[in-house]
Amino acid sequence: MDIERNKNEDVMKMLLSQLDQRLKKVYLGGGKERIAKQHEQGKLTARERIDLLLDQNAPSFEVGAFAGYEMYPEHGGCPGGGVIVIIGYIHGKQCIVVANDATVKAGAWFPITGKKNLRAQEIAMENRLPIIYLVDSAGVYLPMQDEIFPDKEHFGRIFRNNAVMSSMGILQIAAVMGSCVAGGAYLPIMSDEAMIVDKTGSIFLAGSYLVKAAIGENIDNETLGGATTHCEISGVTDYKCLNDKDCLNRIRNIMSKVGESPKAGFSRTEAKLPTKDAREILGIIPDSRDKQYNMYEVIERLVDGSEHEEYKAHYGKSIICTYARINGWAVGIVANQRMVVKAKKSGGGTEMQFGGVIYSDSADKAARFIMNCNQKKIPLVFLQDATGFMVGSRSEHGGIIKDGAKMVNAMANSVVPKFTIVIGNSYGAANYAMCGKAYDPRLIVGWPTANIAVMGGAQAAKVLVQIEIAGLKAKGEEITPEKENALYLKIKERYDAQSSPYYAASRLWIDAIVDPLETRKIISMGIEMANHAPMTKDYKVGVIQT
């Protein structure tokens, strides 16, 4: 066992080292030369601004660091989606910061930039978090304007959300620390308070060249829309700042005076560390996604005091449902069990249940547990590692679809906040039932071992290769075993790449890829965030087949 765990730990550490190396590259944004150019202009980089703005030595969580990862190669890439989003604290008050990274295409908006900004605003609205915009952007990336400008979830949705958040009483502060042009000019002005940095910040619907072309007026950008213009003539901005540091200090001063808001009232007691060493998680997760492990061992290294109270412990064993605390917060945990367990047959004897598969009894149990957590105002944590629901005539005749639908219904209508950790496999309908991205988790993250797809690469490749072979045979082609194997490997390689956590994170299917040892912090910060938003809806599940 020790040999196996050491092997698992070595593999996990290698994955974490790869994660760290890739993050370091992402943190450079557009690269060292563009960072130097930003400094030459008298400006700090987006990450430097955030570091000065947030409380030192306080926890933080970055959303979407891998957004745009390996996307848009024909346009030179878009590291981090050209914008940085971090949940952190200012004078002890939790908030979310959105900072354009001007080292990436001058902060221009790619399609993924818009998606990431909307995700930040979604988090702010769901949790009633103050949101701070550090603006330094050239506006829409024109070569891709058709994919970012006109649709419902595109650029214009940002300003719609500004208005909605204002009506909700969510504090919005905007700091114009560089360019703020065209439609983007509305964002700071639709915020509650707006400030601009002298000589480097500018706001206008059209720059000097476009003004010259449109109406023949000769004017420079500073006179057109600089700090002096907007603080002394137009009244568009509220504060004129000497430089970036002065601007960030002003935001901190504003935040220091913000009062408390009503809370949801989720239960919290004094936090305790797990009694079982959390670092042992690194050796628990197998080096292969096909191997078994015991999810109880993971849970006991995540929860306070390594203690939990299991619901229906002897029924529906392919899903674990249990109450616990994480950093003092009460949680209800719904976790896929990857061990092969024995279950009693209704007529006596036992049958084997395969780990990572959701059975009817487990779905039924999970649905009831989710309802109970809503009744008690207990946030839900989903630990995903499932290959899907059980298939076959016995399962179909037993109503697996009905029981799966019951679980999805109970989870989808949940009014308590949900948090999803993708530990391993997240395939097909199991992704949905265990609160995948489509079901509005407040935060969803993956460990480096996560795989997200409609099914595993090997299974998908077998299906797809048969379809492709049938098509080739219909054209009269002869398929040798060697050619069939080559097709299989080609399809499997493509499918495996698309199920990678980096593929998912680049498209914001998950908010982040995280070190398993960060899981407790992320869940705790997430529940604290959700606690800012009082629960206003009653829990109703609608029609459920029984």
XYZ file of C-alpha atoms in Angstrom:
546
model
C 0.000 0.000 0.000
C 2.826 2.413 0.896
C 4.522 1.691 -2.437
C 1.275 2.411 -4.299
C 0.688 5.625 -2.353
C 4.243 6.800 -2.961
C 3.737 6.190 -6.668
C 0.438 8.097 -6.616
C 2.064 10.989 -4.750
C 4.913 11.171 -7.262
C 2.435 11.393 -10.135
C 0.348 14.047 -8.366
C 3.442 16.119 -7.553
C 4.479 15.937 -11.198
C 1.010 17.198 -12.218
C 1.245 19.994 -9.644
C 4.696 20.969 -10.922
C 3.268 21.145 -14.448
C 0.401 23.283 -13.117
C 2.849 25.645 -11.397
C 4.999 26.021 -14.528
C 1.991 26.791 -16.703
C 0.618 29.287 -14.193
C 3.951 31.125 -14.104
C 3.764 31.512 -17.870
C 0.156 32.748 -17.645
C 1.163 35.282 -14.972
C 3.557 36.914 -17.470
C 0.569 37.919 -19.612
C 1.866 39.319 -22.882
C 5.489 38.733 -21.857
C 8.406 40.518 -20.202
C 8.890 43.058 -23.018
C 5.323 44.280 -22.773
C 5.534 44.390 -18.980
C 8.618 46.607 -19.342
C 6.745 48.833 -21.807
C 3.901 49.194 -19.300
C 6.402 50.350 -16.674
C 7.969 52.814 -19.136
C 4.534 54.404 -19.521
C 4.449 55.004 -15.760
C 1.877 52.271 -15.222
C 1.843 49.180 -13.030
C 0.799 45.849 -14.523
C -2.626 44.431 -13.734
C -1.172 41.904 -11.258
C 0.934 44.582 -9.551
C -2.181 46.736 -9.184
C -4.148 43.879 -7.626
C -1.303 43.057 -5.227
C -1.309 46.655 -3.942
C -5.097 46.812 -3.755
C -5.819 43.645 -1.779
C -4.983 43.032 1.884
C -1.546 41.501 2.330
C -1.366 37.978 3.835
C -5.125 37.505 3.331
C -6.434 34.518 1.347
C -7.378 35.013 -2.291
C -8.673 32.916 -5.155
C -8.102 33.585 -8.840
C -10.955 32.797 -11.222
C -10.144 31.796 -14.795
C -6.340 32.025 -14.806
C -6.304 29.534 -17.688
C -9.065 31.271 -19.668
C -7.959 31.368 -23.288
C -5.169 28.836 -22.671
C -3.864 27.602 -26.047
C -6.802 29.303 -27.791
C -6.574 31.781 -30.705
C -3.111 30.703 -31.966
C -3.815 32.451 -35.279
C -4.132 35.730 -33.337
C -1.053 35.238 -31.180
C -2.953 33.831 -28.208
C -4.750 35.501 -25.335
C -3.109 34.551 -21.990
C -5.560 34.661 -19.104
C -8.212 35.918 -21.505
C -6.558 39.348 -21.255
C -8.195 40.038 -17.900
C -7.458 39.021 -14.301
C -10.256 38.146 -11.870
C -9.482 37.612 -8.182
C -11.670 37.168 -5.115
C -9.909 38.720 -2.135
C -10.211 41.168 0.743
C -9.833 44.941 1.182
C -9.799 46.084 4.800
C -11.190 42.660 5.672
C -14.172 43.016 3.322
C -14.510 40.314 0.694
C -14.763 41.590 -2.884
C -14.022 40.627 -6.474
C -11.505 42.522 -8.620
C -11.538 42.600 -12.434
C -8.371 44.043 -13.996
C -7.668 44.378 -17.732
C -4.201 43.119 -18.640
C -2.883 45.725 -21.064
C 0.174 43.556 -21.843
C -2.183 41.247 -23.786
C -3.234 42.969 -27.035
C -3.526 46.299 -25.150
C -6.260 44.766 -22.999
C -8.516 44.189 -26.019
C -11.580 42.006 -25.595
C -11.509 38.550 -27.196
C -14.597 36.296 -26.987
C -13.143 34.549 -23.920
C -12.485 37.976 -22.327
C -16.180 38.734 -22.477
C -17.067 35.324 -21.040
C -14.624 35.809 -18.169
C -15.901 39.303 -17.359
C -19.459 37.987 -17.326
C -18.405 35.165 -14.995
C -16.954 37.747 -12.593
C -20.184 39.739 -12.668
C -22.211 36.547 -12.180
C -20.214 35.789 -9.023
C -20.766 39.348 -7.788
C -24.516 39.193 -8.426
C -25.075 35.719 -6.960
C -23.162 36.554 -3.805
C -23.740 40.326 -3.579
C -20.007 40.948 -3.544
C -18.575 44.434 -4.152
C -16.871 44.466 -7.561
C -13.921 46.651 -8.502
C -12.922 47.251 -12.129
C -9.344 48.287 -12.917
C -9.826 49.493 -16.499
C -7.021 49.519 -19.062
C -8.403 48.292 -22.370
C -8.368 49.151 -26.055
C -11.920 47.795 -26.401
C -13.228 45.025 -28.644
C -10.598 43.027 -30.556
C -11.753 44.089 -34.024
C -10.634 41.008 -36.026
C -13.093 38.956 -33.939
C -15.806 41.571 -33.399
C -18.555 39.276 -34.686
C -17.846 36.849 -31.832
C -17.772 39.433 -29.039
C -20.043 42.342 -29.951
C -23.706 41.654 -30.792
C -25.056 38.554 -29.022
C -26.800 38.197 -25.650
C -23.752 36.943 -23.739
C -21.330 39.312 -25.495
C -19.760 42.702 -24.711
C -23.017 44.625 -24.230
C -24.153 42.265 -21.464
C -21.453 43.774 -19.246
C -23.220 47.137 -19.170
C -26.618 45.539 -18.705
C -25.150 43.800 -15.646
C -23.744 47.120 -14.401
C -27.283 48.464 -14.337
C -28.764 45.347 -12.741
C -26.114 45.255 -10.012
C -26.721 48.914 -9.251
C -30.426 48.183 -8.766
C -29.480 45.284 -6.470
C -27.378 47.577 -4.277
C -24.105 45.847 -5.145
C -21.183 48.277 -4.823
C -19.242 48.871 -8.054
C -16.064 50.944 -8.163
C -14.211 51.684 -11.400
C -10.672 52.985 -11.786
C -9.612 54.116 -15.270
C -5.872 53.432 -15.248
C -5.293 53.358 -19.006
C -7.419 53.346 -22.141
C -11.199 53.169 -21.848
C -12.691 53.566 -25.298
C -15.864 53.214 -27.358
C -18.592 51.098 -25.705
C -16.192 50.262 -22.883
C -16.436 53.872 -21.737
C -19.855 53.123 -20.279
C -18.538 50.626 -17.705
C -16.883 53.108 -15.313
C -19.690 55.608 -15.665
C -22.297 52.971 -14.845
C -20.375 52.124 -11.673
C -21.181 53.814 -8.349
C -17.867 55.666 -8.147
C -15.305 56.286 -10.874
C -11.773 57.608 -10.737
C -9.131 58.271 -13.365
C -5.332 58.429 -13.283
C -3.842 61.677 -14.563
C -1.894 61.522 -17.833
C -2.329 57.716 -18.288
C -6.104 57.277 -18.013
C -8.455 58.317 -20.805
C -12.149 57.882 -21.578
C -13.853 58.619 -24.890
C -16.361 57.112 -27.267
C -13.989 57.816 -30.183
C -10.273 58.607 -30.112
C -8.603 61.564 -31.752
C -7.961 59.797 -35.096
C -11.592 58.719 -35.420
C -12.798 62.190 -34.406
C -10.633 63.691 -37.146
C -11.990 61.228 -39.698
C -15.615 61.596 -38.591
C -16.027 65.344 -38.057
C -12.702 66.895 -39.083
C -11.816 68.122 -35.587
C -8.142 68.229 -34.612
C -7.662 67.320 -30.937
C -5.269 65.203 -28.868
C -6.437 62.312 -26.697
C -5.557 63.983 -23.388
C -7.638 67.065 -24.172
C -10.389 64.894 -25.611
C -10.806 62.542 -22.668
C -8.025 62.748 -20.084
C -8.282 63.141 -16.312
C -8.431 66.956 -16.339
C -11.214 66.920 -18.928
C -13.390 64.422 -17.088
C -12.781 65.669 -13.541
C -12.976 69.436 -14.259
C -15.073 69.886 -17.403
C -17.381 66.942 -18.179
C -17.819 65.695 -14.611
C -17.756 62.131 -15.936
C -15.332 60.889 -13.231
C -15.400 61.530 -9.490
C -11.731 61.485 -8.514
C -8.496 62.573 -10.202
C -5.542 60.435 -9.108
C -1.844 61.282 -9.348
C -0.703 57.774 -10.334
C -1.627 54.109 -10.016
C -0.696 53.861 -6.335
C -2.709 56.949 -5.438
C -5.671 55.486 -7.311
C -5.461 52.126 -5.530
C -5.147 53.815 -2.132
C -8.317 55.785 -2.888
C -10.189 52.536 -3.597
C -8.923 51.090 -0.326
C -10.094 54.213 1.528
C -13.562 53.906 0.014
C -13.780 50.221 0.926
C -12.693 50.923 4.502
C -15.889 52.903 5.074
C -18.365 50.433 3.534
C -20.933 49.169 6.049
C -22.083 45.615 6.709
C -24.957 44.011 4.792
C -27.472 41.353 5.876
C -26.138 37.797 5.819
C -27.651 34.469 4.761
C -26.858 33.038 8.172
C -25.045 29.811 7.316
C -23.786 27.980 10.392
C -20.156 28.536 11.362
C -18.236 27.473 14.445
C -14.561 27.678 15.344
C -12.496 26.156 12.562
C -10.453 23.009 13.109
C -7.833 21.387 10.942
C -8.393 17.783 9.860
C -6.795 15.371 12.348
C -5.674 13.231 9.408
C -2.827 14.776 7.419
C -4.296 16.671 4.456
C -1.093 16.117 2.465
C -1.907 12.412 2.328
C -4.552 13.266 -0.299
C -1.686 13.485 -2.794
C -1.040 9.762 -2.328
C -4.684 8.678 -2.235
C -5.692 9.695 -5.763
C -4.502 6.905 -8.116
C -1.994 7.454 -10.890
C -4.611 6.159 -13.354
C -8.250 7.197 -13.709
C -9.237 3.528 -14.045
C -8.068 2.565 -10.559
C -10.115 2.542 -7.370
C -9.674 4.556 -4.194
C -11.759 5.206 -1.104
C -13.504 8.595 -1.151
C -13.921 8.452 2.636
C -10.147 8.884 2.905
C -10.362 12.096 0.879
C -13.312 13.459 2.878
C -11.559 12.799 6.189
C -8.628 14.923 5.040
C -10.833 17.833 3.946
C -13.233 18.238 6.872
C -12.699 19.754 10.304
C -11.421 17.238 12.846
C -11.720 14.567 10.112
C -15.258 14.057 11.466
C -18.501 13.671 9.526
C -22.002 12.281 10.077
C -23.070 10.058 7.215
C -26.652 9.984 5.962
C -28.042 6.521 5.013
C -24.569 5.013 5.349
C -25.669 1.479 4.429
C -27.859 2.386 1.451
C -26.941 3.550 -2.040
C -23.231 3.135 -1.417
C -21.970 4.439 -4.769
C -22.690 7.975 -3.506
C -21.599 9.183 -0.067
C -23.872 11.784 1.553
C -22.561 13.236 4.789
C -22.681 16.292 7.042
C -19.434 17.939 8.154
C -17.700 21.266 8.693
C -15.003 22.856 6.550
C -13.068 25.676 8.201
C -15.966 25.971 10.641
C -18.714 26.185 7.993
C -21.438 23.522 8.045
C -21.610 21.619 4.742
C -23.486 18.731 3.182
C -21.114 16.643 1.069
C -22.278 14.604 -1.923
C -19.383 12.466 -3.185
C -18.951 9.647 -5.688
C -17.441 6.534 -4.116
C -14.698 5.044 -6.292
C -14.219 1.854 -4.272
C -15.953 -1.286 -5.470
C -18.526 -1.915 -2.757
C -20.922 -4.732 -1.992
C -24.644 -4.038 -1.788
C -27.418 -6.275 -0.514
C -29.861 -7.652 -3.055
C -33.540 -7.283 -2.281
C -33.903 -11.076 -2.373
C -30.847 -11.735 -0.229
C -27.165 -12.113 -1.017
C -24.899 -9.391 -2.362
C -23.927 -7.868 -5.674
C -20.868 -5.859 -6.661
C -21.277 -2.178 -7.428
C -18.528 -0.596 -9.489
C -16.919 2.574 -8.198
C -17.640 5.824 -9.963
C -21.028 4.678 -11.304
C -24.283 6.145 -9.985
C -26.976 3.559 -9.218
C -30.708 4.095 -8.703
C -30.568 3.743 -4.932
C -27.663 6.192 -4.723
C -29.456 8.778 -6.856
C -32.570 8.376 -4.702
C -30.535 8.844 -1.517
C -28.674 11.879 -2.883
C -31.926 13.566 -3.932
C -33.342 13.214 -0.413
C -30.087 14.440 1.154
C -30.014 17.528 -1.092
C -33.591 18.323 -0.051
C -32.646 17.945 3.615
C -29.698 20.331 3.239
C -32.002 22.916 1.683
C -34.454 22.456 4.542
C -31.643 23.132 7.042
C -29.866 25.945 5.117
C -26.675 23.912 4.759
C -24.433 24.662 1.716
C -23.684 21.715 -0.556
C -20.260 20.469 -1.656
C -20.069 18.018 -4.567
C -16.946 15.874 -4.935
C -17.122 14.576 -8.505
C -15.499 11.383 -9.716
C -18.107 9.508 -11.731
C -18.195 7.762 -15.084
C -21.982 8.027 -15.388
C -25.208 6.325 -14.389
C -25.494 2.535 -14.442
C -26.702 1.138 -17.775
C -28.197 -2.162 -18.899
C -31.622 -3.802 -18.865
C -31.721 -4.306 -15.117
C -31.033 -0.621 -14.450
C -33.413 0.574 -17.143
C -36.211 -1.681 -15.906
C -35.518 -0.497 -12.365
C -36.089 3.131 -13.372
C -32.544 4.533 -13.422
C -33.703 7.417 -15.631
C -36.459 8.288 -13.171
C -34.134 8.200 -10.161
C -31.439 10.150 -11.990
C -34.027 12.778 -12.961
C -35.099 12.998 -9.310
C -31.514 13.758 -8.259
C -31.027 16.315 -11.041
C -34.328 17.996 -10.116
C -33.448 18.212 -6.420
C -29.972 19.567 -7.192
C -30.984 22.006 -9.949
C -33.644 23.655 -7.770
C -31.384 23.939 -4.721
C -31.493 27.392 -3.114
C -28.507 26.847 -0.824
C -25.145 27.590 -2.454
C -23.414 24.723 -4.245
C -19.677 24.176 -4.705
C -18.221 21.567 -7.038
C -14.784 19.951 -6.905
C -13.942 17.775 -9.921
C -11.487 15.264 -8.501
C -11.417 12.733 -11.331
C -13.918 11.646 -13.952
C -16.856 13.902 -14.761
C -18.606 12.091 -17.571
C -22.007 12.369 -19.190
C -25.101 12.694 -17.039
C -22.993 12.261 -13.896
C -21.496 15.688 -14.627
C -25.021 17.091 -14.561
C -26.336 15.234 -11.510
C -23.218 16.096 -9.494
C -23.634 19.828 -10.179
C -21.600 20.514 -13.288
C -21.170 24.030 -14.658
C -24.644 24.051 -16.234
C -26.230 23.810 -12.763
C -24.908 27.058 -11.285
C -22.341 26.075 -8.672
C -21.116 29.241 -6.948
C -17.592 27.991 -7.675
C -16.438 24.945 -9.643
C -12.788 23.865 -9.673
C -10.840 20.835 -10.829
C -7.837 19.049 -9.428
C -5.051 18.310 -11.954
C -6.516 14.781 -12.158
C -9.900 16.015 -13.470
C -11.387 14.768 -16.747
C -14.563 16.336 -18.162
C -16.297 14.851 -21.203
C -19.419 13.071 -22.356
C -17.531 9.775 -21.820
C -13.977 8.484 -21.418
C -11.543 8.772 -24.323
C -11.224 5.014 -24.862
C -14.983 4.440 -24.939
C -15.617 7.445 -27.179
C -12.844 6.421 -29.574
C -14.290 2.901 -29.917
C -17.698 4.330 -30.826
C -16.361 6.996 -33.189
C -13.922 4.680 -34.944
C -16.731 2.240 -35.765
C -18.773 5.086 -37.260
C -15.794 6.266 -39.308
C -14.965 2.744 -40.488
C -18.547 2.192 -41.576
C -18.358 5.395 -43.627
C -15.067 4.381 -45.260
C -16.342 0.875 -46.066
C -19.423 2.408 -47.667
C -17.031 4.219 -50.012
C -15.402 0.904 -50.881
C -12.230 1.324 -48.829
C -10.604 -1.716 -47.239
C -9.829 -1.271 -43.542
C -6.907 -3.272 -42.224
C -6.425 -3.903 -38.472
C -3.426 -1.545 -38.604
C -5.488 1.243 -40.164
C -8.291 0.660 -37.665
C -5.836 0.930 -34.770
C -4.311 4.111 -36.224
C -7.784 5.639 -36.491
C -8.552 4.608 -32.921
C -5.369 6.178 -31.544
C -5.894 9.401 -33.510
C -9.461 9.798 -32.242
C -8.535 8.844 -28.679
C -5.679 11.363 -28.605
C -8.010 14.154 -29.734
C -10.712 13.130 -27.270
C -8.268 12.848 -24.359
C -6.968 16.340 -25.118
C -10.513 17.715 -25.040
C -11.240 16.076 -21.674
C -8.125 17.585 -20.046
C -8.670 19.992 -17.124
C -6.696 22.620 -19.075
C -9.109 22.364 -22.005
C -11.991 22.819 -19.563
C -10.330 25.716 -17.721
C -9.406 27.524 -20.951
C -13.113 27.644 -21.847
C -14.235 28.455 -18.277
C -16.121 25.165 -17.847
C -14.332 25.231 -14.496
C -13.164 28.329 -12.628
C -9.675 27.034 -11.863
C -7.317 24.067 -11.695
C -6.177 23.858 -8.081
C -3.802 22.032 -5.793
C -5.942 19.582 -3.742
C -4.460 21.181 -0.611
C -6.186 24.475 -1.578
C -9.636 22.861 -1.555
C -10.540 23.728 2.048
C -9.620 27.393 1.511
C -11.650 27.651 -1.693
C -14.769 26.096 -0.148
C -14.448 28.291 2.939
C -13.992 31.489 0.894
C -16.888 30.405 -1.313
C -19.310 29.929 1.588
C -18.209 33.214 3.162
C -18.896 34.827 -0.216
C -22.326 33.172 -0.493
C -23.163 34.239 3.057
C -23.323 37.868 1.785
C -26.512 37.038 -0.146
C -29.589 36.419 2.055
C -31.714 33.518 0.815
C -34.934 34.903 -0.631
C -36.365 31.852 -2.416
C -38.229 28.898 -0.943
C -37.020 25.445 -1.935
C -39.369 23.835 -4.474
C -38.551 20.894 -6.692
C -41.625 20.791 -8.905
C -42.864 17.470 -10.292
C -40.755 14.422 -9.387
C -41.426 10.884 -10.584
C -41.496 8.519 -7.578
